[in-house]
Amino acid sequence: MFDSDVIKKGINDQAVLQAMRDVDRRKFVSDKFSDVAYDDRALPIGEEQTISQPFIVAFMTEILQIEKGNKVLEVGTGSGFQTAVLSKLGAKVSTIEINKKLFKESLKRLTDLGYDDISFYHGDGNKGVPGQSPYDRILVTAAPAEIPRNLLGQLAKNGIMVIPVGNQSEVQYLYRIKKLNDDEITKDKILPVYFVPLIKS
Ligand code: SAH
């Protein structure tokens, strides 16, 4: 269970805080990290990838403004922790992971934990998941150098996308994109962040 750190840093949405409490982060990291599973920091999950820092998960979820029943695409399943938080909020979640091992592990983990309403995909999230589009919300948990066009194309009208953008060598920023219609978006630069790269296949 998380202590009040996440709250102290300024997450106000009660539903998000409840979802963060409902998903046991210890079950998403290997046993050797049990002691630090609830610390507010990113942790290794193998394959040179990390489970994001809890504050960032909560913050990204809060600014995504999920409504029950929203169709949500997550790019970068990783451990599946963020996936579970989105699902707890009543979203219909599709998630895509490029790494085969992490894809298999997160599918098994979330199935074992009883999540039976999540669609898992193995592949390159730069291309999105066309079959289920358009999405009310898109959340990207790895950083591309530029916002992938296909993802913008798969965002529904009035949809929101939260995405870190920037090269590994420069400061990345978290952006919130709102799609007003097919050729009009608004782009808010929210926060400097550090994410692993969104791999191009
Ligand atoms: N949401 C995850 C964070 C994982 S880190 C969690 O809560 O654990 C980002 C993940 O994005 C990694 O697992 C990485 O393998 C994956 N990734 C990187 N490039 C990708 C791509 N092009 N398509 C899909 N997943 C990608």
PDB file of C-alpha atoms and ligand atoms in Angstrom:
ATOM      1  CA  MET A   1       0.000   0.000   0.000  1.00  0.00           C
ATOM      2  CA  PHE A   2       1.257   3.465  -0.812  1.00  0.00           C
ATOM      3  CA  ASP A   3       1.735   5.932   2.012  1.00  0.00           C
ATOM      4  CA  SER A   4       0.580   9.510   1.656  1.00  0.00           C
ATOM      5  CA  ASP A   5       3.513  10.512  -0.594  1.00  0.00           C
ATOM      6  CA  VAL A   6       1.458  10.276  -3.736  1.00  0.00           C
ATOM      7  CA  ILE A   7      -1.247  12.401  -2.158  1.00  0.00           C
ATOM      8  CA  LYS A   8       1.189  14.941  -0.732  1.00  0.00           C
ATOM      9  CA  LYS A   9       2.573  15.577  -4.171  1.00  0.00           C
ATOM     10  CA  GLY A  10      -0.812  16.791  -5.273  1.00  0.00           C
ATOM     11  CA  ILE A  11      -3.108  14.155  -6.734  1.00  0.00           C
ATOM     12  CA  ASN A  12      -6.641  15.269  -5.974  1.00  0.00           C
ATOM     13  CA  ASP A  13      -8.884  12.925  -7.935  1.00  0.00           C
ATOM     14  CA  GLN A  14     -10.368  10.550  -5.352  1.00  0.00           C
ATOM     15  CA  ALA A  15     -11.222   7.857  -7.905  1.00  0.00           C
ATOM     16  CA  VAL A  16      -7.599   7.837  -9.122  1.00  0.00           C
ATOM     17  CA  LEU A  17      -6.277   7.630  -5.558  1.00  0.00           C
ATOM     18  CA  GLN A  18      -8.652   4.755  -4.815  1.00  0.00           C
ATOM     19  CA  ALA A  19      -7.570   2.887  -7.959  1.00  0.00           C
ATOM     20  CA  MET A  20      -3.911   3.377  -6.948  1.00  0.00           C
ATOM     21  CA  ARG A  21      -4.720   1.838  -3.555  1.00  0.00           C
ATOM     22  CA  ASP A  22      -6.719  -1.017  -5.094  1.00  0.00           C
ATOM     23  CA  VAL A  23      -3.895  -2.228  -7.325  1.00  0.00           C
ATOM     24  CA  ASP A  24      -1.152  -3.875  -5.275  1.00  0.00           C
ATOM     25  CA  ARG A  25       2.119  -2.734  -6.860  1.00  0.00           C
ATOM     26  CA  ARG A  26       4.073  -5.508  -5.100  1.00  0.00           C
ATOM     27  CA  LYS A  27       2.408  -8.020  -7.406  1.00  0.00           C
ATOM     28  CA  PHE A  28       3.872  -6.201 -10.413  1.00  0.00           C
ATOM     29  CA  VAL A  29       7.538  -6.335  -9.405  1.00  0.00           C
ATOM     30  CA  SER A  30       9.829  -9.314  -8.771  1.00  0.00           C
ATOM     31  CA  ASP A  31      10.278 -10.602  -5.208  1.00  0.00           C
ATOM     32  CA  LYS A  32      13.672  -8.962  -4.867  1.00  0.00           C
ATOM     33  CA  PHE A  33      11.943  -5.561  -4.947  1.00  0.00           C
ATOM     34  CA  SER A  34       9.192  -6.459  -2.425  1.00  0.00           C
ATOM     35  CA  ASP A  35      10.697  -4.175   0.217  1.00  0.00           C
ATOM     36  CA  VAL A  36      10.634  -1.143  -2.021  1.00  0.00           C
ATOM     37  CA  ALA A  37       7.498  -1.957  -4.052  1.00  0.00           C
ATOM     38  CA  TYR A  38       5.547   0.937  -2.537  1.00  0.00           C
ATOM     39  CA  ASP A  39       8.332   3.506  -2.783  1.00  0.00           C
ATOM     40  CA  ASP A  40       7.649   6.433  -5.051  1.00  0.00           C
ATOM     41  CA  ARG A  41      10.203   5.497  -7.666  1.00  0.00           C
ATOM     42  CA  ALA A  42      10.517   3.564 -10.899  1.00  0.00           C
ATOM     43  CA  LEU A  43      11.757  -0.038 -10.541  1.00  0.00           C
ATOM     44  CA  PRO A  44      13.324  -2.500 -13.016  1.00  0.00           C
ATOM     45  CA  ILE A  45      10.968  -5.091 -14.554  1.00  0.00           C
ATOM     46  CA  GLY A  46      13.572  -6.845 -16.750  1.00  0.00           C
ATOM     47  CA  GLU A  47      14.331  -6.375 -20.440  1.00  0.00           C
ATOM     48  CA  GLU A  48      15.899  -3.003 -19.526  1.00  0.00           C
ATOM     49  CA  GLN A  49      12.450  -1.591 -18.835  1.00  0.00           C
ATOM     50  CA  THR A  50      10.902  -0.089 -15.714  1.00  0.00           C
ATOM     51  CA  ILE A  51       7.565   0.133 -13.956  1.00  0.00           C
ATOM     52  CA  SER A  52       6.858   3.863 -13.728  1.00  0.00           C
ATOM     53  CA  GLN A  53       7.043   5.872 -10.527  1.00  0.00           C
ATOM     54  CA  PRO A  54       3.629   5.729  -8.737  1.00  0.00           C
ATOM     55  CA  PHE A  55       3.246   9.512  -8.677  1.00  0.00           C
ATOM     56  CA  ILE A  56       3.685   9.653 -12.457  1.00  0.00           C
ATOM     57  CA  VAL A  57       1.162   6.832 -12.959  1.00  0.00           C
ATOM     58  CA  ALA A  58      -1.373   8.661 -10.765  1.00  0.00           C
ATOM     59  CA  PHE A  59      -0.634  12.026 -12.362  1.00  0.00           C
ATOM     60  CA  MET A  60      -0.920  10.778 -15.941  1.00  0.00           C
ATOM     61  CA  THR A  61      -4.138   8.978 -15.050  1.00  0.00           C
ATOM     62  CA  GLU A  62      -5.559  12.097 -13.395  1.00  0.00           C
ATOM     63  CA  ILE A  63      -4.910  14.364 -16.373  1.00  0.00           C
ATOM     64  CA  LEU A  64      -6.332  11.731 -18.727  1.00  0.00           C
ATOM     65  CA  GLN A  65      -9.743  12.424 -17.118  1.00  0.00           C
ATOM     66  CA  ILE A  66     -11.133   8.929 -17.585  1.00  0.00           C
ATOM     67  CA  GLU A  67     -14.882   8.516 -17.602  1.00  0.00           C
ATOM     68  CA  LYS A  68     -16.472   5.130 -16.925  1.00  0.00           C
ATOM     69  CA  GLY A  69     -16.856   3.159 -20.143  1.00  0.00           C
ATOM     70  CA  ASN A  70     -14.199   5.142 -22.035  1.00  0.00           C
ATOM     71  CA  LYS A  71     -12.314   3.170 -24.661  1.00  0.00           C
ATOM     72  CA  VAL A  72      -8.670   3.584 -23.677  1.00  0.00           C
ATOM     73  CA  LEU A  73      -5.498   2.591 -25.528  1.00  0.00           C
ATOM     74  CA  GLU A  74      -2.337   2.234 -23.478  1.00  0.00           C
ATOM     75  CA  VAL A  75       0.939   2.056 -25.409  1.00  0.00           C
ATOM     76  CA  GLY A  76       3.676   0.273 -23.413  1.00  0.00           C
ATOM     77  CA  THR A  77       2.045  -2.355 -21.173  1.00  0.00           C
ATOM     78  CA  GLY A  78       5.288  -3.075 -19.304  1.00  0.00           C
ATOM     79  CA  SER A  79       4.368  -4.680 -15.980  1.00  0.00           C
ATOM     80  CA  GLY A  80       0.659  -4.040 -16.504  1.00  0.00           C
ATOM     81  CA  PHE A  81       0.384  -1.844 -13.392  1.00  0.00           C
ATOM     82  CA  GLN A  82      -0.871   1.238 -15.236  1.00  0.00           C
ATOM     83  CA  THR A  83      -3.171  -1.039 -17.272  1.00  0.00           C
ATOM     84  CA  ALA A  84      -4.758  -2.317 -14.059  1.00  0.00           C
ATOM     85  CA  VAL A  85      -5.245   1.224 -12.698  1.00  0.00           C
ATOM     86  CA  LEU A  86      -7.029   2.254 -15.916  1.00  0.00           C
ATOM     87  CA  SER A  87      -9.231  -0.831 -15.748  1.00  0.00           C
ATOM     88  CA  LYS A  88     -10.152  -0.160 -12.086  1.00  0.00           C
ATOM     89  CA  LEU A  89     -11.471   3.233 -13.187  1.00  0.00           C
ATOM     90  CA  GLY A  90     -14.045   1.503 -15.372  1.00  0.00           C
ATOM     91  CA  ALA A  91     -12.292   2.037 -18.695  1.00  0.00           C
ATOM     92  CA  LYS A  92     -12.435  -0.524 -21.497  1.00  0.00           C
ATOM     93  CA  VAL A  93      -8.686  -0.959 -21.915  1.00  0.00           C
ATOM     94  CA  SER A  94      -6.648  -2.096 -24.906  1.00  0.00           C
ATOM     95  CA  THR A  95      -2.911  -2.257 -24.268  1.00  0.00           C
ATOM     96  CA  ILE A  96       0.018  -2.901 -26.592  1.00  0.00           C
ATOM     97  CA  GLU A  97       3.568  -3.991 -25.733  1.00  0.00           C
ATOM     98  CA  ILE A  98       6.452  -4.441 -28.174  1.00  0.00           C
ATOM     99  CA  ASN A  99       8.550  -6.751 -25.984  1.00  0.00           C
ATOM    100  CA  LYS A 100       7.336 -10.352 -26.269  1.00  0.00           C
ATOM    101  CA  LYS A 101       8.471 -11.430 -22.811  1.00  0.00           C
ATOM    102  CA  LEU A 102       6.856  -8.450 -21.052  1.00  0.00           C
ATOM    103  CA  PHE A 103       3.720  -8.900 -23.163  1.00  0.00           C
ATOM    104  CA  LYS A 104       3.408 -12.539 -22.051  1.00  0.00           C
ATOM    105  CA  GLU A 105       4.189 -11.774 -18.419  1.00  0.00           C
ATOM    106  CA  SER A 106       1.706  -8.924 -18.087  1.00  0.00           C
ATOM    107  CA  LEU A 107      -1.020 -10.895 -19.854  1.00  0.00           C
ATOM    108  CA  LYS A 108      -0.529 -13.772 -17.407  1.00  0.00           C
ATOM    109  CA  ARG A 109      -0.228 -11.501 -14.371  1.00  0.00           C
ATOM    110  CA  LEU A 110      -3.417  -9.547 -15.050  1.00  0.00           C
ATOM    111  CA  THR A 111      -5.350 -12.678 -16.033  1.00  0.00           C
ATOM    112  CA  ASP A 112      -4.256 -14.381 -12.785  1.00  0.00           C
ATOM    113  CA  LEU A 113      -5.352 -11.281 -10.842  1.00  0.00           C
ATOM    114  CA  GLY A 114      -8.822 -11.603 -12.354  1.00  0.00           C
ATOM    115  CA  TYR A 115      -8.799  -8.804 -14.937  1.00  0.00           C
ATOM    116  CA  ASP A 116     -10.889 -10.310 -17.716  1.00  0.00           C
ATOM    117  CA  ASP A 117     -11.935  -7.246 -19.662  1.00  0.00           C
ATOM    118  CA  ILE A 118      -8.564  -6.058 -21.039  1.00  0.00           C
ATOM    119  CA  SER A 119      -7.440  -6.590 -24.654  1.00  0.00           C
ATOM    120  CA  PHE A 120      -3.702  -7.345 -24.910  1.00  0.00           C
ATOM    121  CA  TYR A 121      -1.703  -6.801 -28.092  1.00  0.00           C
ATOM    122  CA  HIS A 122       1.868  -7.628 -28.964  1.00  0.00           C
ATOM    123  CA  GLY A 123       3.385  -5.193 -31.467  1.00  0.00           C
ATOM    124  CA  ASP A 124       4.572  -1.687 -32.212  1.00  0.00           C
ATOM    125  CA  GLY A 125       2.353   0.887 -30.523  1.00  0.00           C
ATOM    126  CA  ASN A 126       3.585   3.641 -32.864  1.00  0.00           C
ATOM    127  CA  LYS A 127       1.014   2.228 -35.236  1.00  0.00           C
ATOM    128  CA  GLY A 128      -1.663   2.084 -32.565  1.00  0.00           C
ATOM    129  CA  VAL A 129      -4.261  -0.676 -32.601  1.00  0.00           C
ATOM    130  CA  PRO A 130      -6.440   0.106 -35.610  1.00  0.00           C
ATOM    131  CA  GLY A 131      -9.026  -2.618 -34.952  1.00  0.00           C
ATOM    132  CA  GLN A 132     -10.445  -0.976 -31.827  1.00  0.00           C
ATOM    133  CA  SER A 133     -10.112   2.688 -32.819  1.00  0.00           C
ATOM    134  CA  PRO A 134     -11.127   5.427 -32.315  1.00  0.00           C
ATOM    135  CA  TYR A 135     -10.191   5.706 -28.643  1.00  0.00           C
ATOM    136  CA  ASP A 136     -11.624   8.202 -26.166  1.00  0.00           C
ATOM    137  CA  ARG A 137      -8.287   8.239 -24.387  1.00  0.00           C
ATOM    138  CA  ILE A 138      -4.730   7.263 -25.344  1.00  0.00           C
ATOM    139  CA  LEU A 139      -1.938   6.942 -22.790  1.00  0.00           C
ATOM    140  CA  VAL A 140       1.643   6.434 -23.934  1.00  0.00           C
ATOM    141  CA  THR A 141       4.148   5.244 -21.313  1.00  0.00           C
ATOM    142  CA  ALA A 142       7.367   5.464 -23.376  1.00  0.00           C
ATOM    143  CA  ALA A 143       8.714   8.549 -25.134  1.00  0.00           C
ATOM    144  CA  PRO A 144       8.798   9.045 -28.923  1.00  0.00           C
ATOM    145  CA  ALA A 145      10.758  11.927 -30.469  1.00  0.00           C
ATOM    146  CA  GLU A 146       7.509  13.182 -31.993  1.00  0.00           C
ATOM    147  CA  ILE A 147       3.838  12.424 -31.488  1.00  0.00           C
ATOM    148  CA  PRO A 148       3.065   9.394 -33.706  1.00  0.00           C
ATOM    149  CA  ARG A 149       0.613  10.354 -36.470  1.00  0.00           C
ATOM    150  CA  ASN A 150      -1.218   7.049 -36.304  1.00  0.00           C
ATOM    151  CA  LEU A 151      -2.040   7.584 -32.658  1.00  0.00           C
ATOM    152  CA  LEU A 152      -3.480  11.028 -33.353  1.00  0.00           C
ATOM    153  CA  GLY A 153      -5.504   9.451 -36.149  1.00  0.00           C
ATOM    154  CA  GLN A 154      -6.923   6.840 -33.780  1.00  0.00           C
ATOM    155  CA  LEU A 155      -7.979   9.385 -31.155  1.00  0.00           C
ATOM    156  CA  ALA A 156     -11.731  10.046 -31.112  1.00  0.00           C
ATOM    157  CA  LYS A 157     -13.203  13.521 -31.534  1.00  0.00           C
ATOM    158  CA  ASN A 158     -13.052  15.228 -28.110  1.00  0.00           C
ATOM    159  CA  GLY A 159     -10.530  12.556 -27.119  1.00  0.00           C
ATOM    160  CA  ILE A 160      -7.516  13.128 -24.874  1.00  0.00           C
ATOM    161  CA  MET A 161      -3.997  11.736 -25.278  1.00  0.00           C
ATOM    162  CA  VAL A 162      -1.298  11.934 -22.614  1.00  0.00           C
ATOM    163  CA  ILE A 163       2.201  11.321 -23.956  1.00  0.00           C
ATOM    164  CA  PRO A 164       5.836  12.034 -23.039  1.00  0.00           C
ATOM    165  CA  VAL A 165       7.725  13.480 -26.015  1.00  0.00           C
ATOM    166  CA  GLY A 166      11.434  14.077 -26.593  1.00  0.00           C
ATOM    167  CA  ASN A 167      14.730  12.468 -27.557  1.00  0.00           C
ATOM    168  CA  GLN A 168      16.683  10.587 -24.912  1.00  0.00           C
ATOM    169  CA  SER A 169      19.425  13.211 -25.129  1.00  0.00           C
ATOM    170  CA  GLU A 170      17.148  16.166 -24.385  1.00  0.00           C
ATOM    171  CA  VAL A 171      14.553  17.007 -21.763  1.00  0.00           C
ATOM    172  CA  GLN A 172      11.280  15.210 -22.403  1.00  0.00           C
ATOM    173  CA  TYR A 173       7.965  16.820 -21.621  1.00  0.00           C
ATOM    174  CA  LEU A 174       4.624  15.314 -20.817  1.00  0.00           C
ATOM    175  CA  TYR A 175       1.958  16.620 -23.170  1.00  0.00           C
ATOM    176  CA  ARG A 176      -1.809  16.518 -22.990  1.00  0.00           C
ATOM    177  CA  ILE A 177      -3.367  16.580 -26.427  1.00  0.00           C
ATOM    178  CA  LYS A 178      -7.048  17.253 -27.011  1.00  0.00           C
ATOM    179  CA  LYS A 179      -8.541  16.489 -30.383  1.00  0.00           C
ATOM    180  CA  LEU A 180     -11.201  19.038 -31.271  1.00  0.00           C
ATOM    181  CA  ASN A 181     -11.789  17.565 -34.720  1.00  0.00           C
ATOM    182  CA  ASP A 182      -9.828  15.817 -37.468  1.00  0.00           C
ATOM    183  CA  ASP A 183      -7.533  18.741 -38.207  1.00  0.00           C
ATOM    184  CA  GLU A 184      -7.570  20.664 -34.955  1.00  0.00           C
ATOM    185  CA  ILE A 185      -5.812  19.729 -31.738  1.00  0.00           C
ATOM    186  CA  THR A 186      -4.732  21.572 -28.610  1.00  0.00           C
ATOM    187  CA  LYS A 187      -1.408  20.729 -27.028  1.00  0.00           C
ATOM    188  CA  ASP A 188      -0.584  21.464 -23.371  1.00  0.00           C
ATOM    189  CA  LYS A 189       3.005  21.096 -22.209  1.00  0.00           C
ATOM    190  CA  ILE A 190       2.598  19.842 -18.660  1.00  0.00           C
ATOM    191  CA  LEU A 191       5.790  18.654 -16.956  1.00  0.00           C
ATOM    192  CA  PRO A 192       9.421  17.666 -17.616  1.00  0.00           C
ATOM    193  CA  VAL A 193       9.685  13.861 -17.315  1.00  0.00           C
ATOM    194  CA  TYR A 194      12.020  10.946 -17.983  1.00  0.00           C
ATOM    195  CA  PHE A 195      10.716   7.897 -19.853  1.00  0.00           C
ATOM    196  CA  VAL A 196      12.321   4.996 -21.701  1.00  0.00           C
ATOM    197  CA  PRO A 197      12.202   5.439 -25.503  1.00  0.00           C
ATOM    198  CA  LEU A 198       9.218   4.384 -27.580  1.00  0.00           C
ATOM    199  CA  ILE A 199      10.908   1.880 -29.880  1.00  0.00           C
ATOM    200  CA  LYS A 200      10.340   2.115 -33.628  1.00  0.00           C
ATOM    201  CA  SER A 201      10.036  -1.244 -35.369  1.00  0.00           C
TER     202      SER A 201
HETATM  203  N1  SAH B   1       3.010   1.261 -18.149  1.00  0.00           N
HETATM  204  C1  SAH B   1       4.169   0.483 -17.745  1.00  0.00           C
HETATM  205  C2  SAH B   1       5.443   1.258 -17.990  1.00  0.00           C
HETATM  206  C3  SAH B   1       6.386   0.434 -18.793  1.00  0.00           C
HETATM  207  S1  SAH B   1       7.810   1.252 -19.426  1.00  0.00           S
HETATM  208  C4  SAH B   1       4.051  -0.010 -16.326  1.00  0.00           C
HETATM  209  O1  SAH B   1       3.177   0.490 -15.580  1.00  0.00           O
HETATM  210  O2  SAH B   1       4.786  -0.933 -15.950  1.00  0.00           O
HETATM  211  C5  SAH B   1       7.385   1.389 -21.150  1.00  0.00           C
HETATM  212  C6  SAH B   1       7.087   0.127 -21.900  1.00  0.00           C
HETATM  213  O3  SAH B   1       6.899   0.494 -23.273  1.00  0.00           O
HETATM  214  C7  SAH B   1       8.168  -0.945 -21.906  1.00  0.00           C
HETATM  215  O4  SAH B   1       7.628  -2.147 -21.440  1.00  0.00           O
HETATM  216  C8  SAH B   1       8.583  -1.049 -23.375  1.00  0.00           C
HETATM  217  O5  SAH B   1       8.924  -2.374 -23.771  1.00  0.00           O
HETATM  218  C9  SAH B   1       7.333  -0.569 -24.080  1.00  0.00           C
HETATM  219  N2  SAH B   1       7.535  -0.069 -25.447  1.00  0.00           N
HETATM  220  C10 SAH B   1       8.593   0.613 -25.955  1.00  0.00           C
HETATM  221  N3  SAH B   1       8.388   0.911 -27.259  1.00  0.00           N
HETATM  222  C11 SAH B   1       7.177   0.406 -27.576  1.00  0.00           C
HETATM  223  C12 SAH B   1       6.403   0.399 -28.779  1.00  0.00           C
HETATM  224  N4  SAH B   1       6.832   0.960 -29.896  1.00  0.00           N
HETATM  225  N5  SAH B   1       5.185  -0.198 -28.751  1.00  0.00           N
HETATM  226  C13 SAH B   1       4.723  -0.782 -27.601  1.00  0.00           C
HETATM  227  N6  SAH B   1       5.405  -0.807 -26.454  1.00  0.00           N
HETATM  228  C14 SAH B   1       6.616  -0.219 -26.427  1.00  0.00           C
END
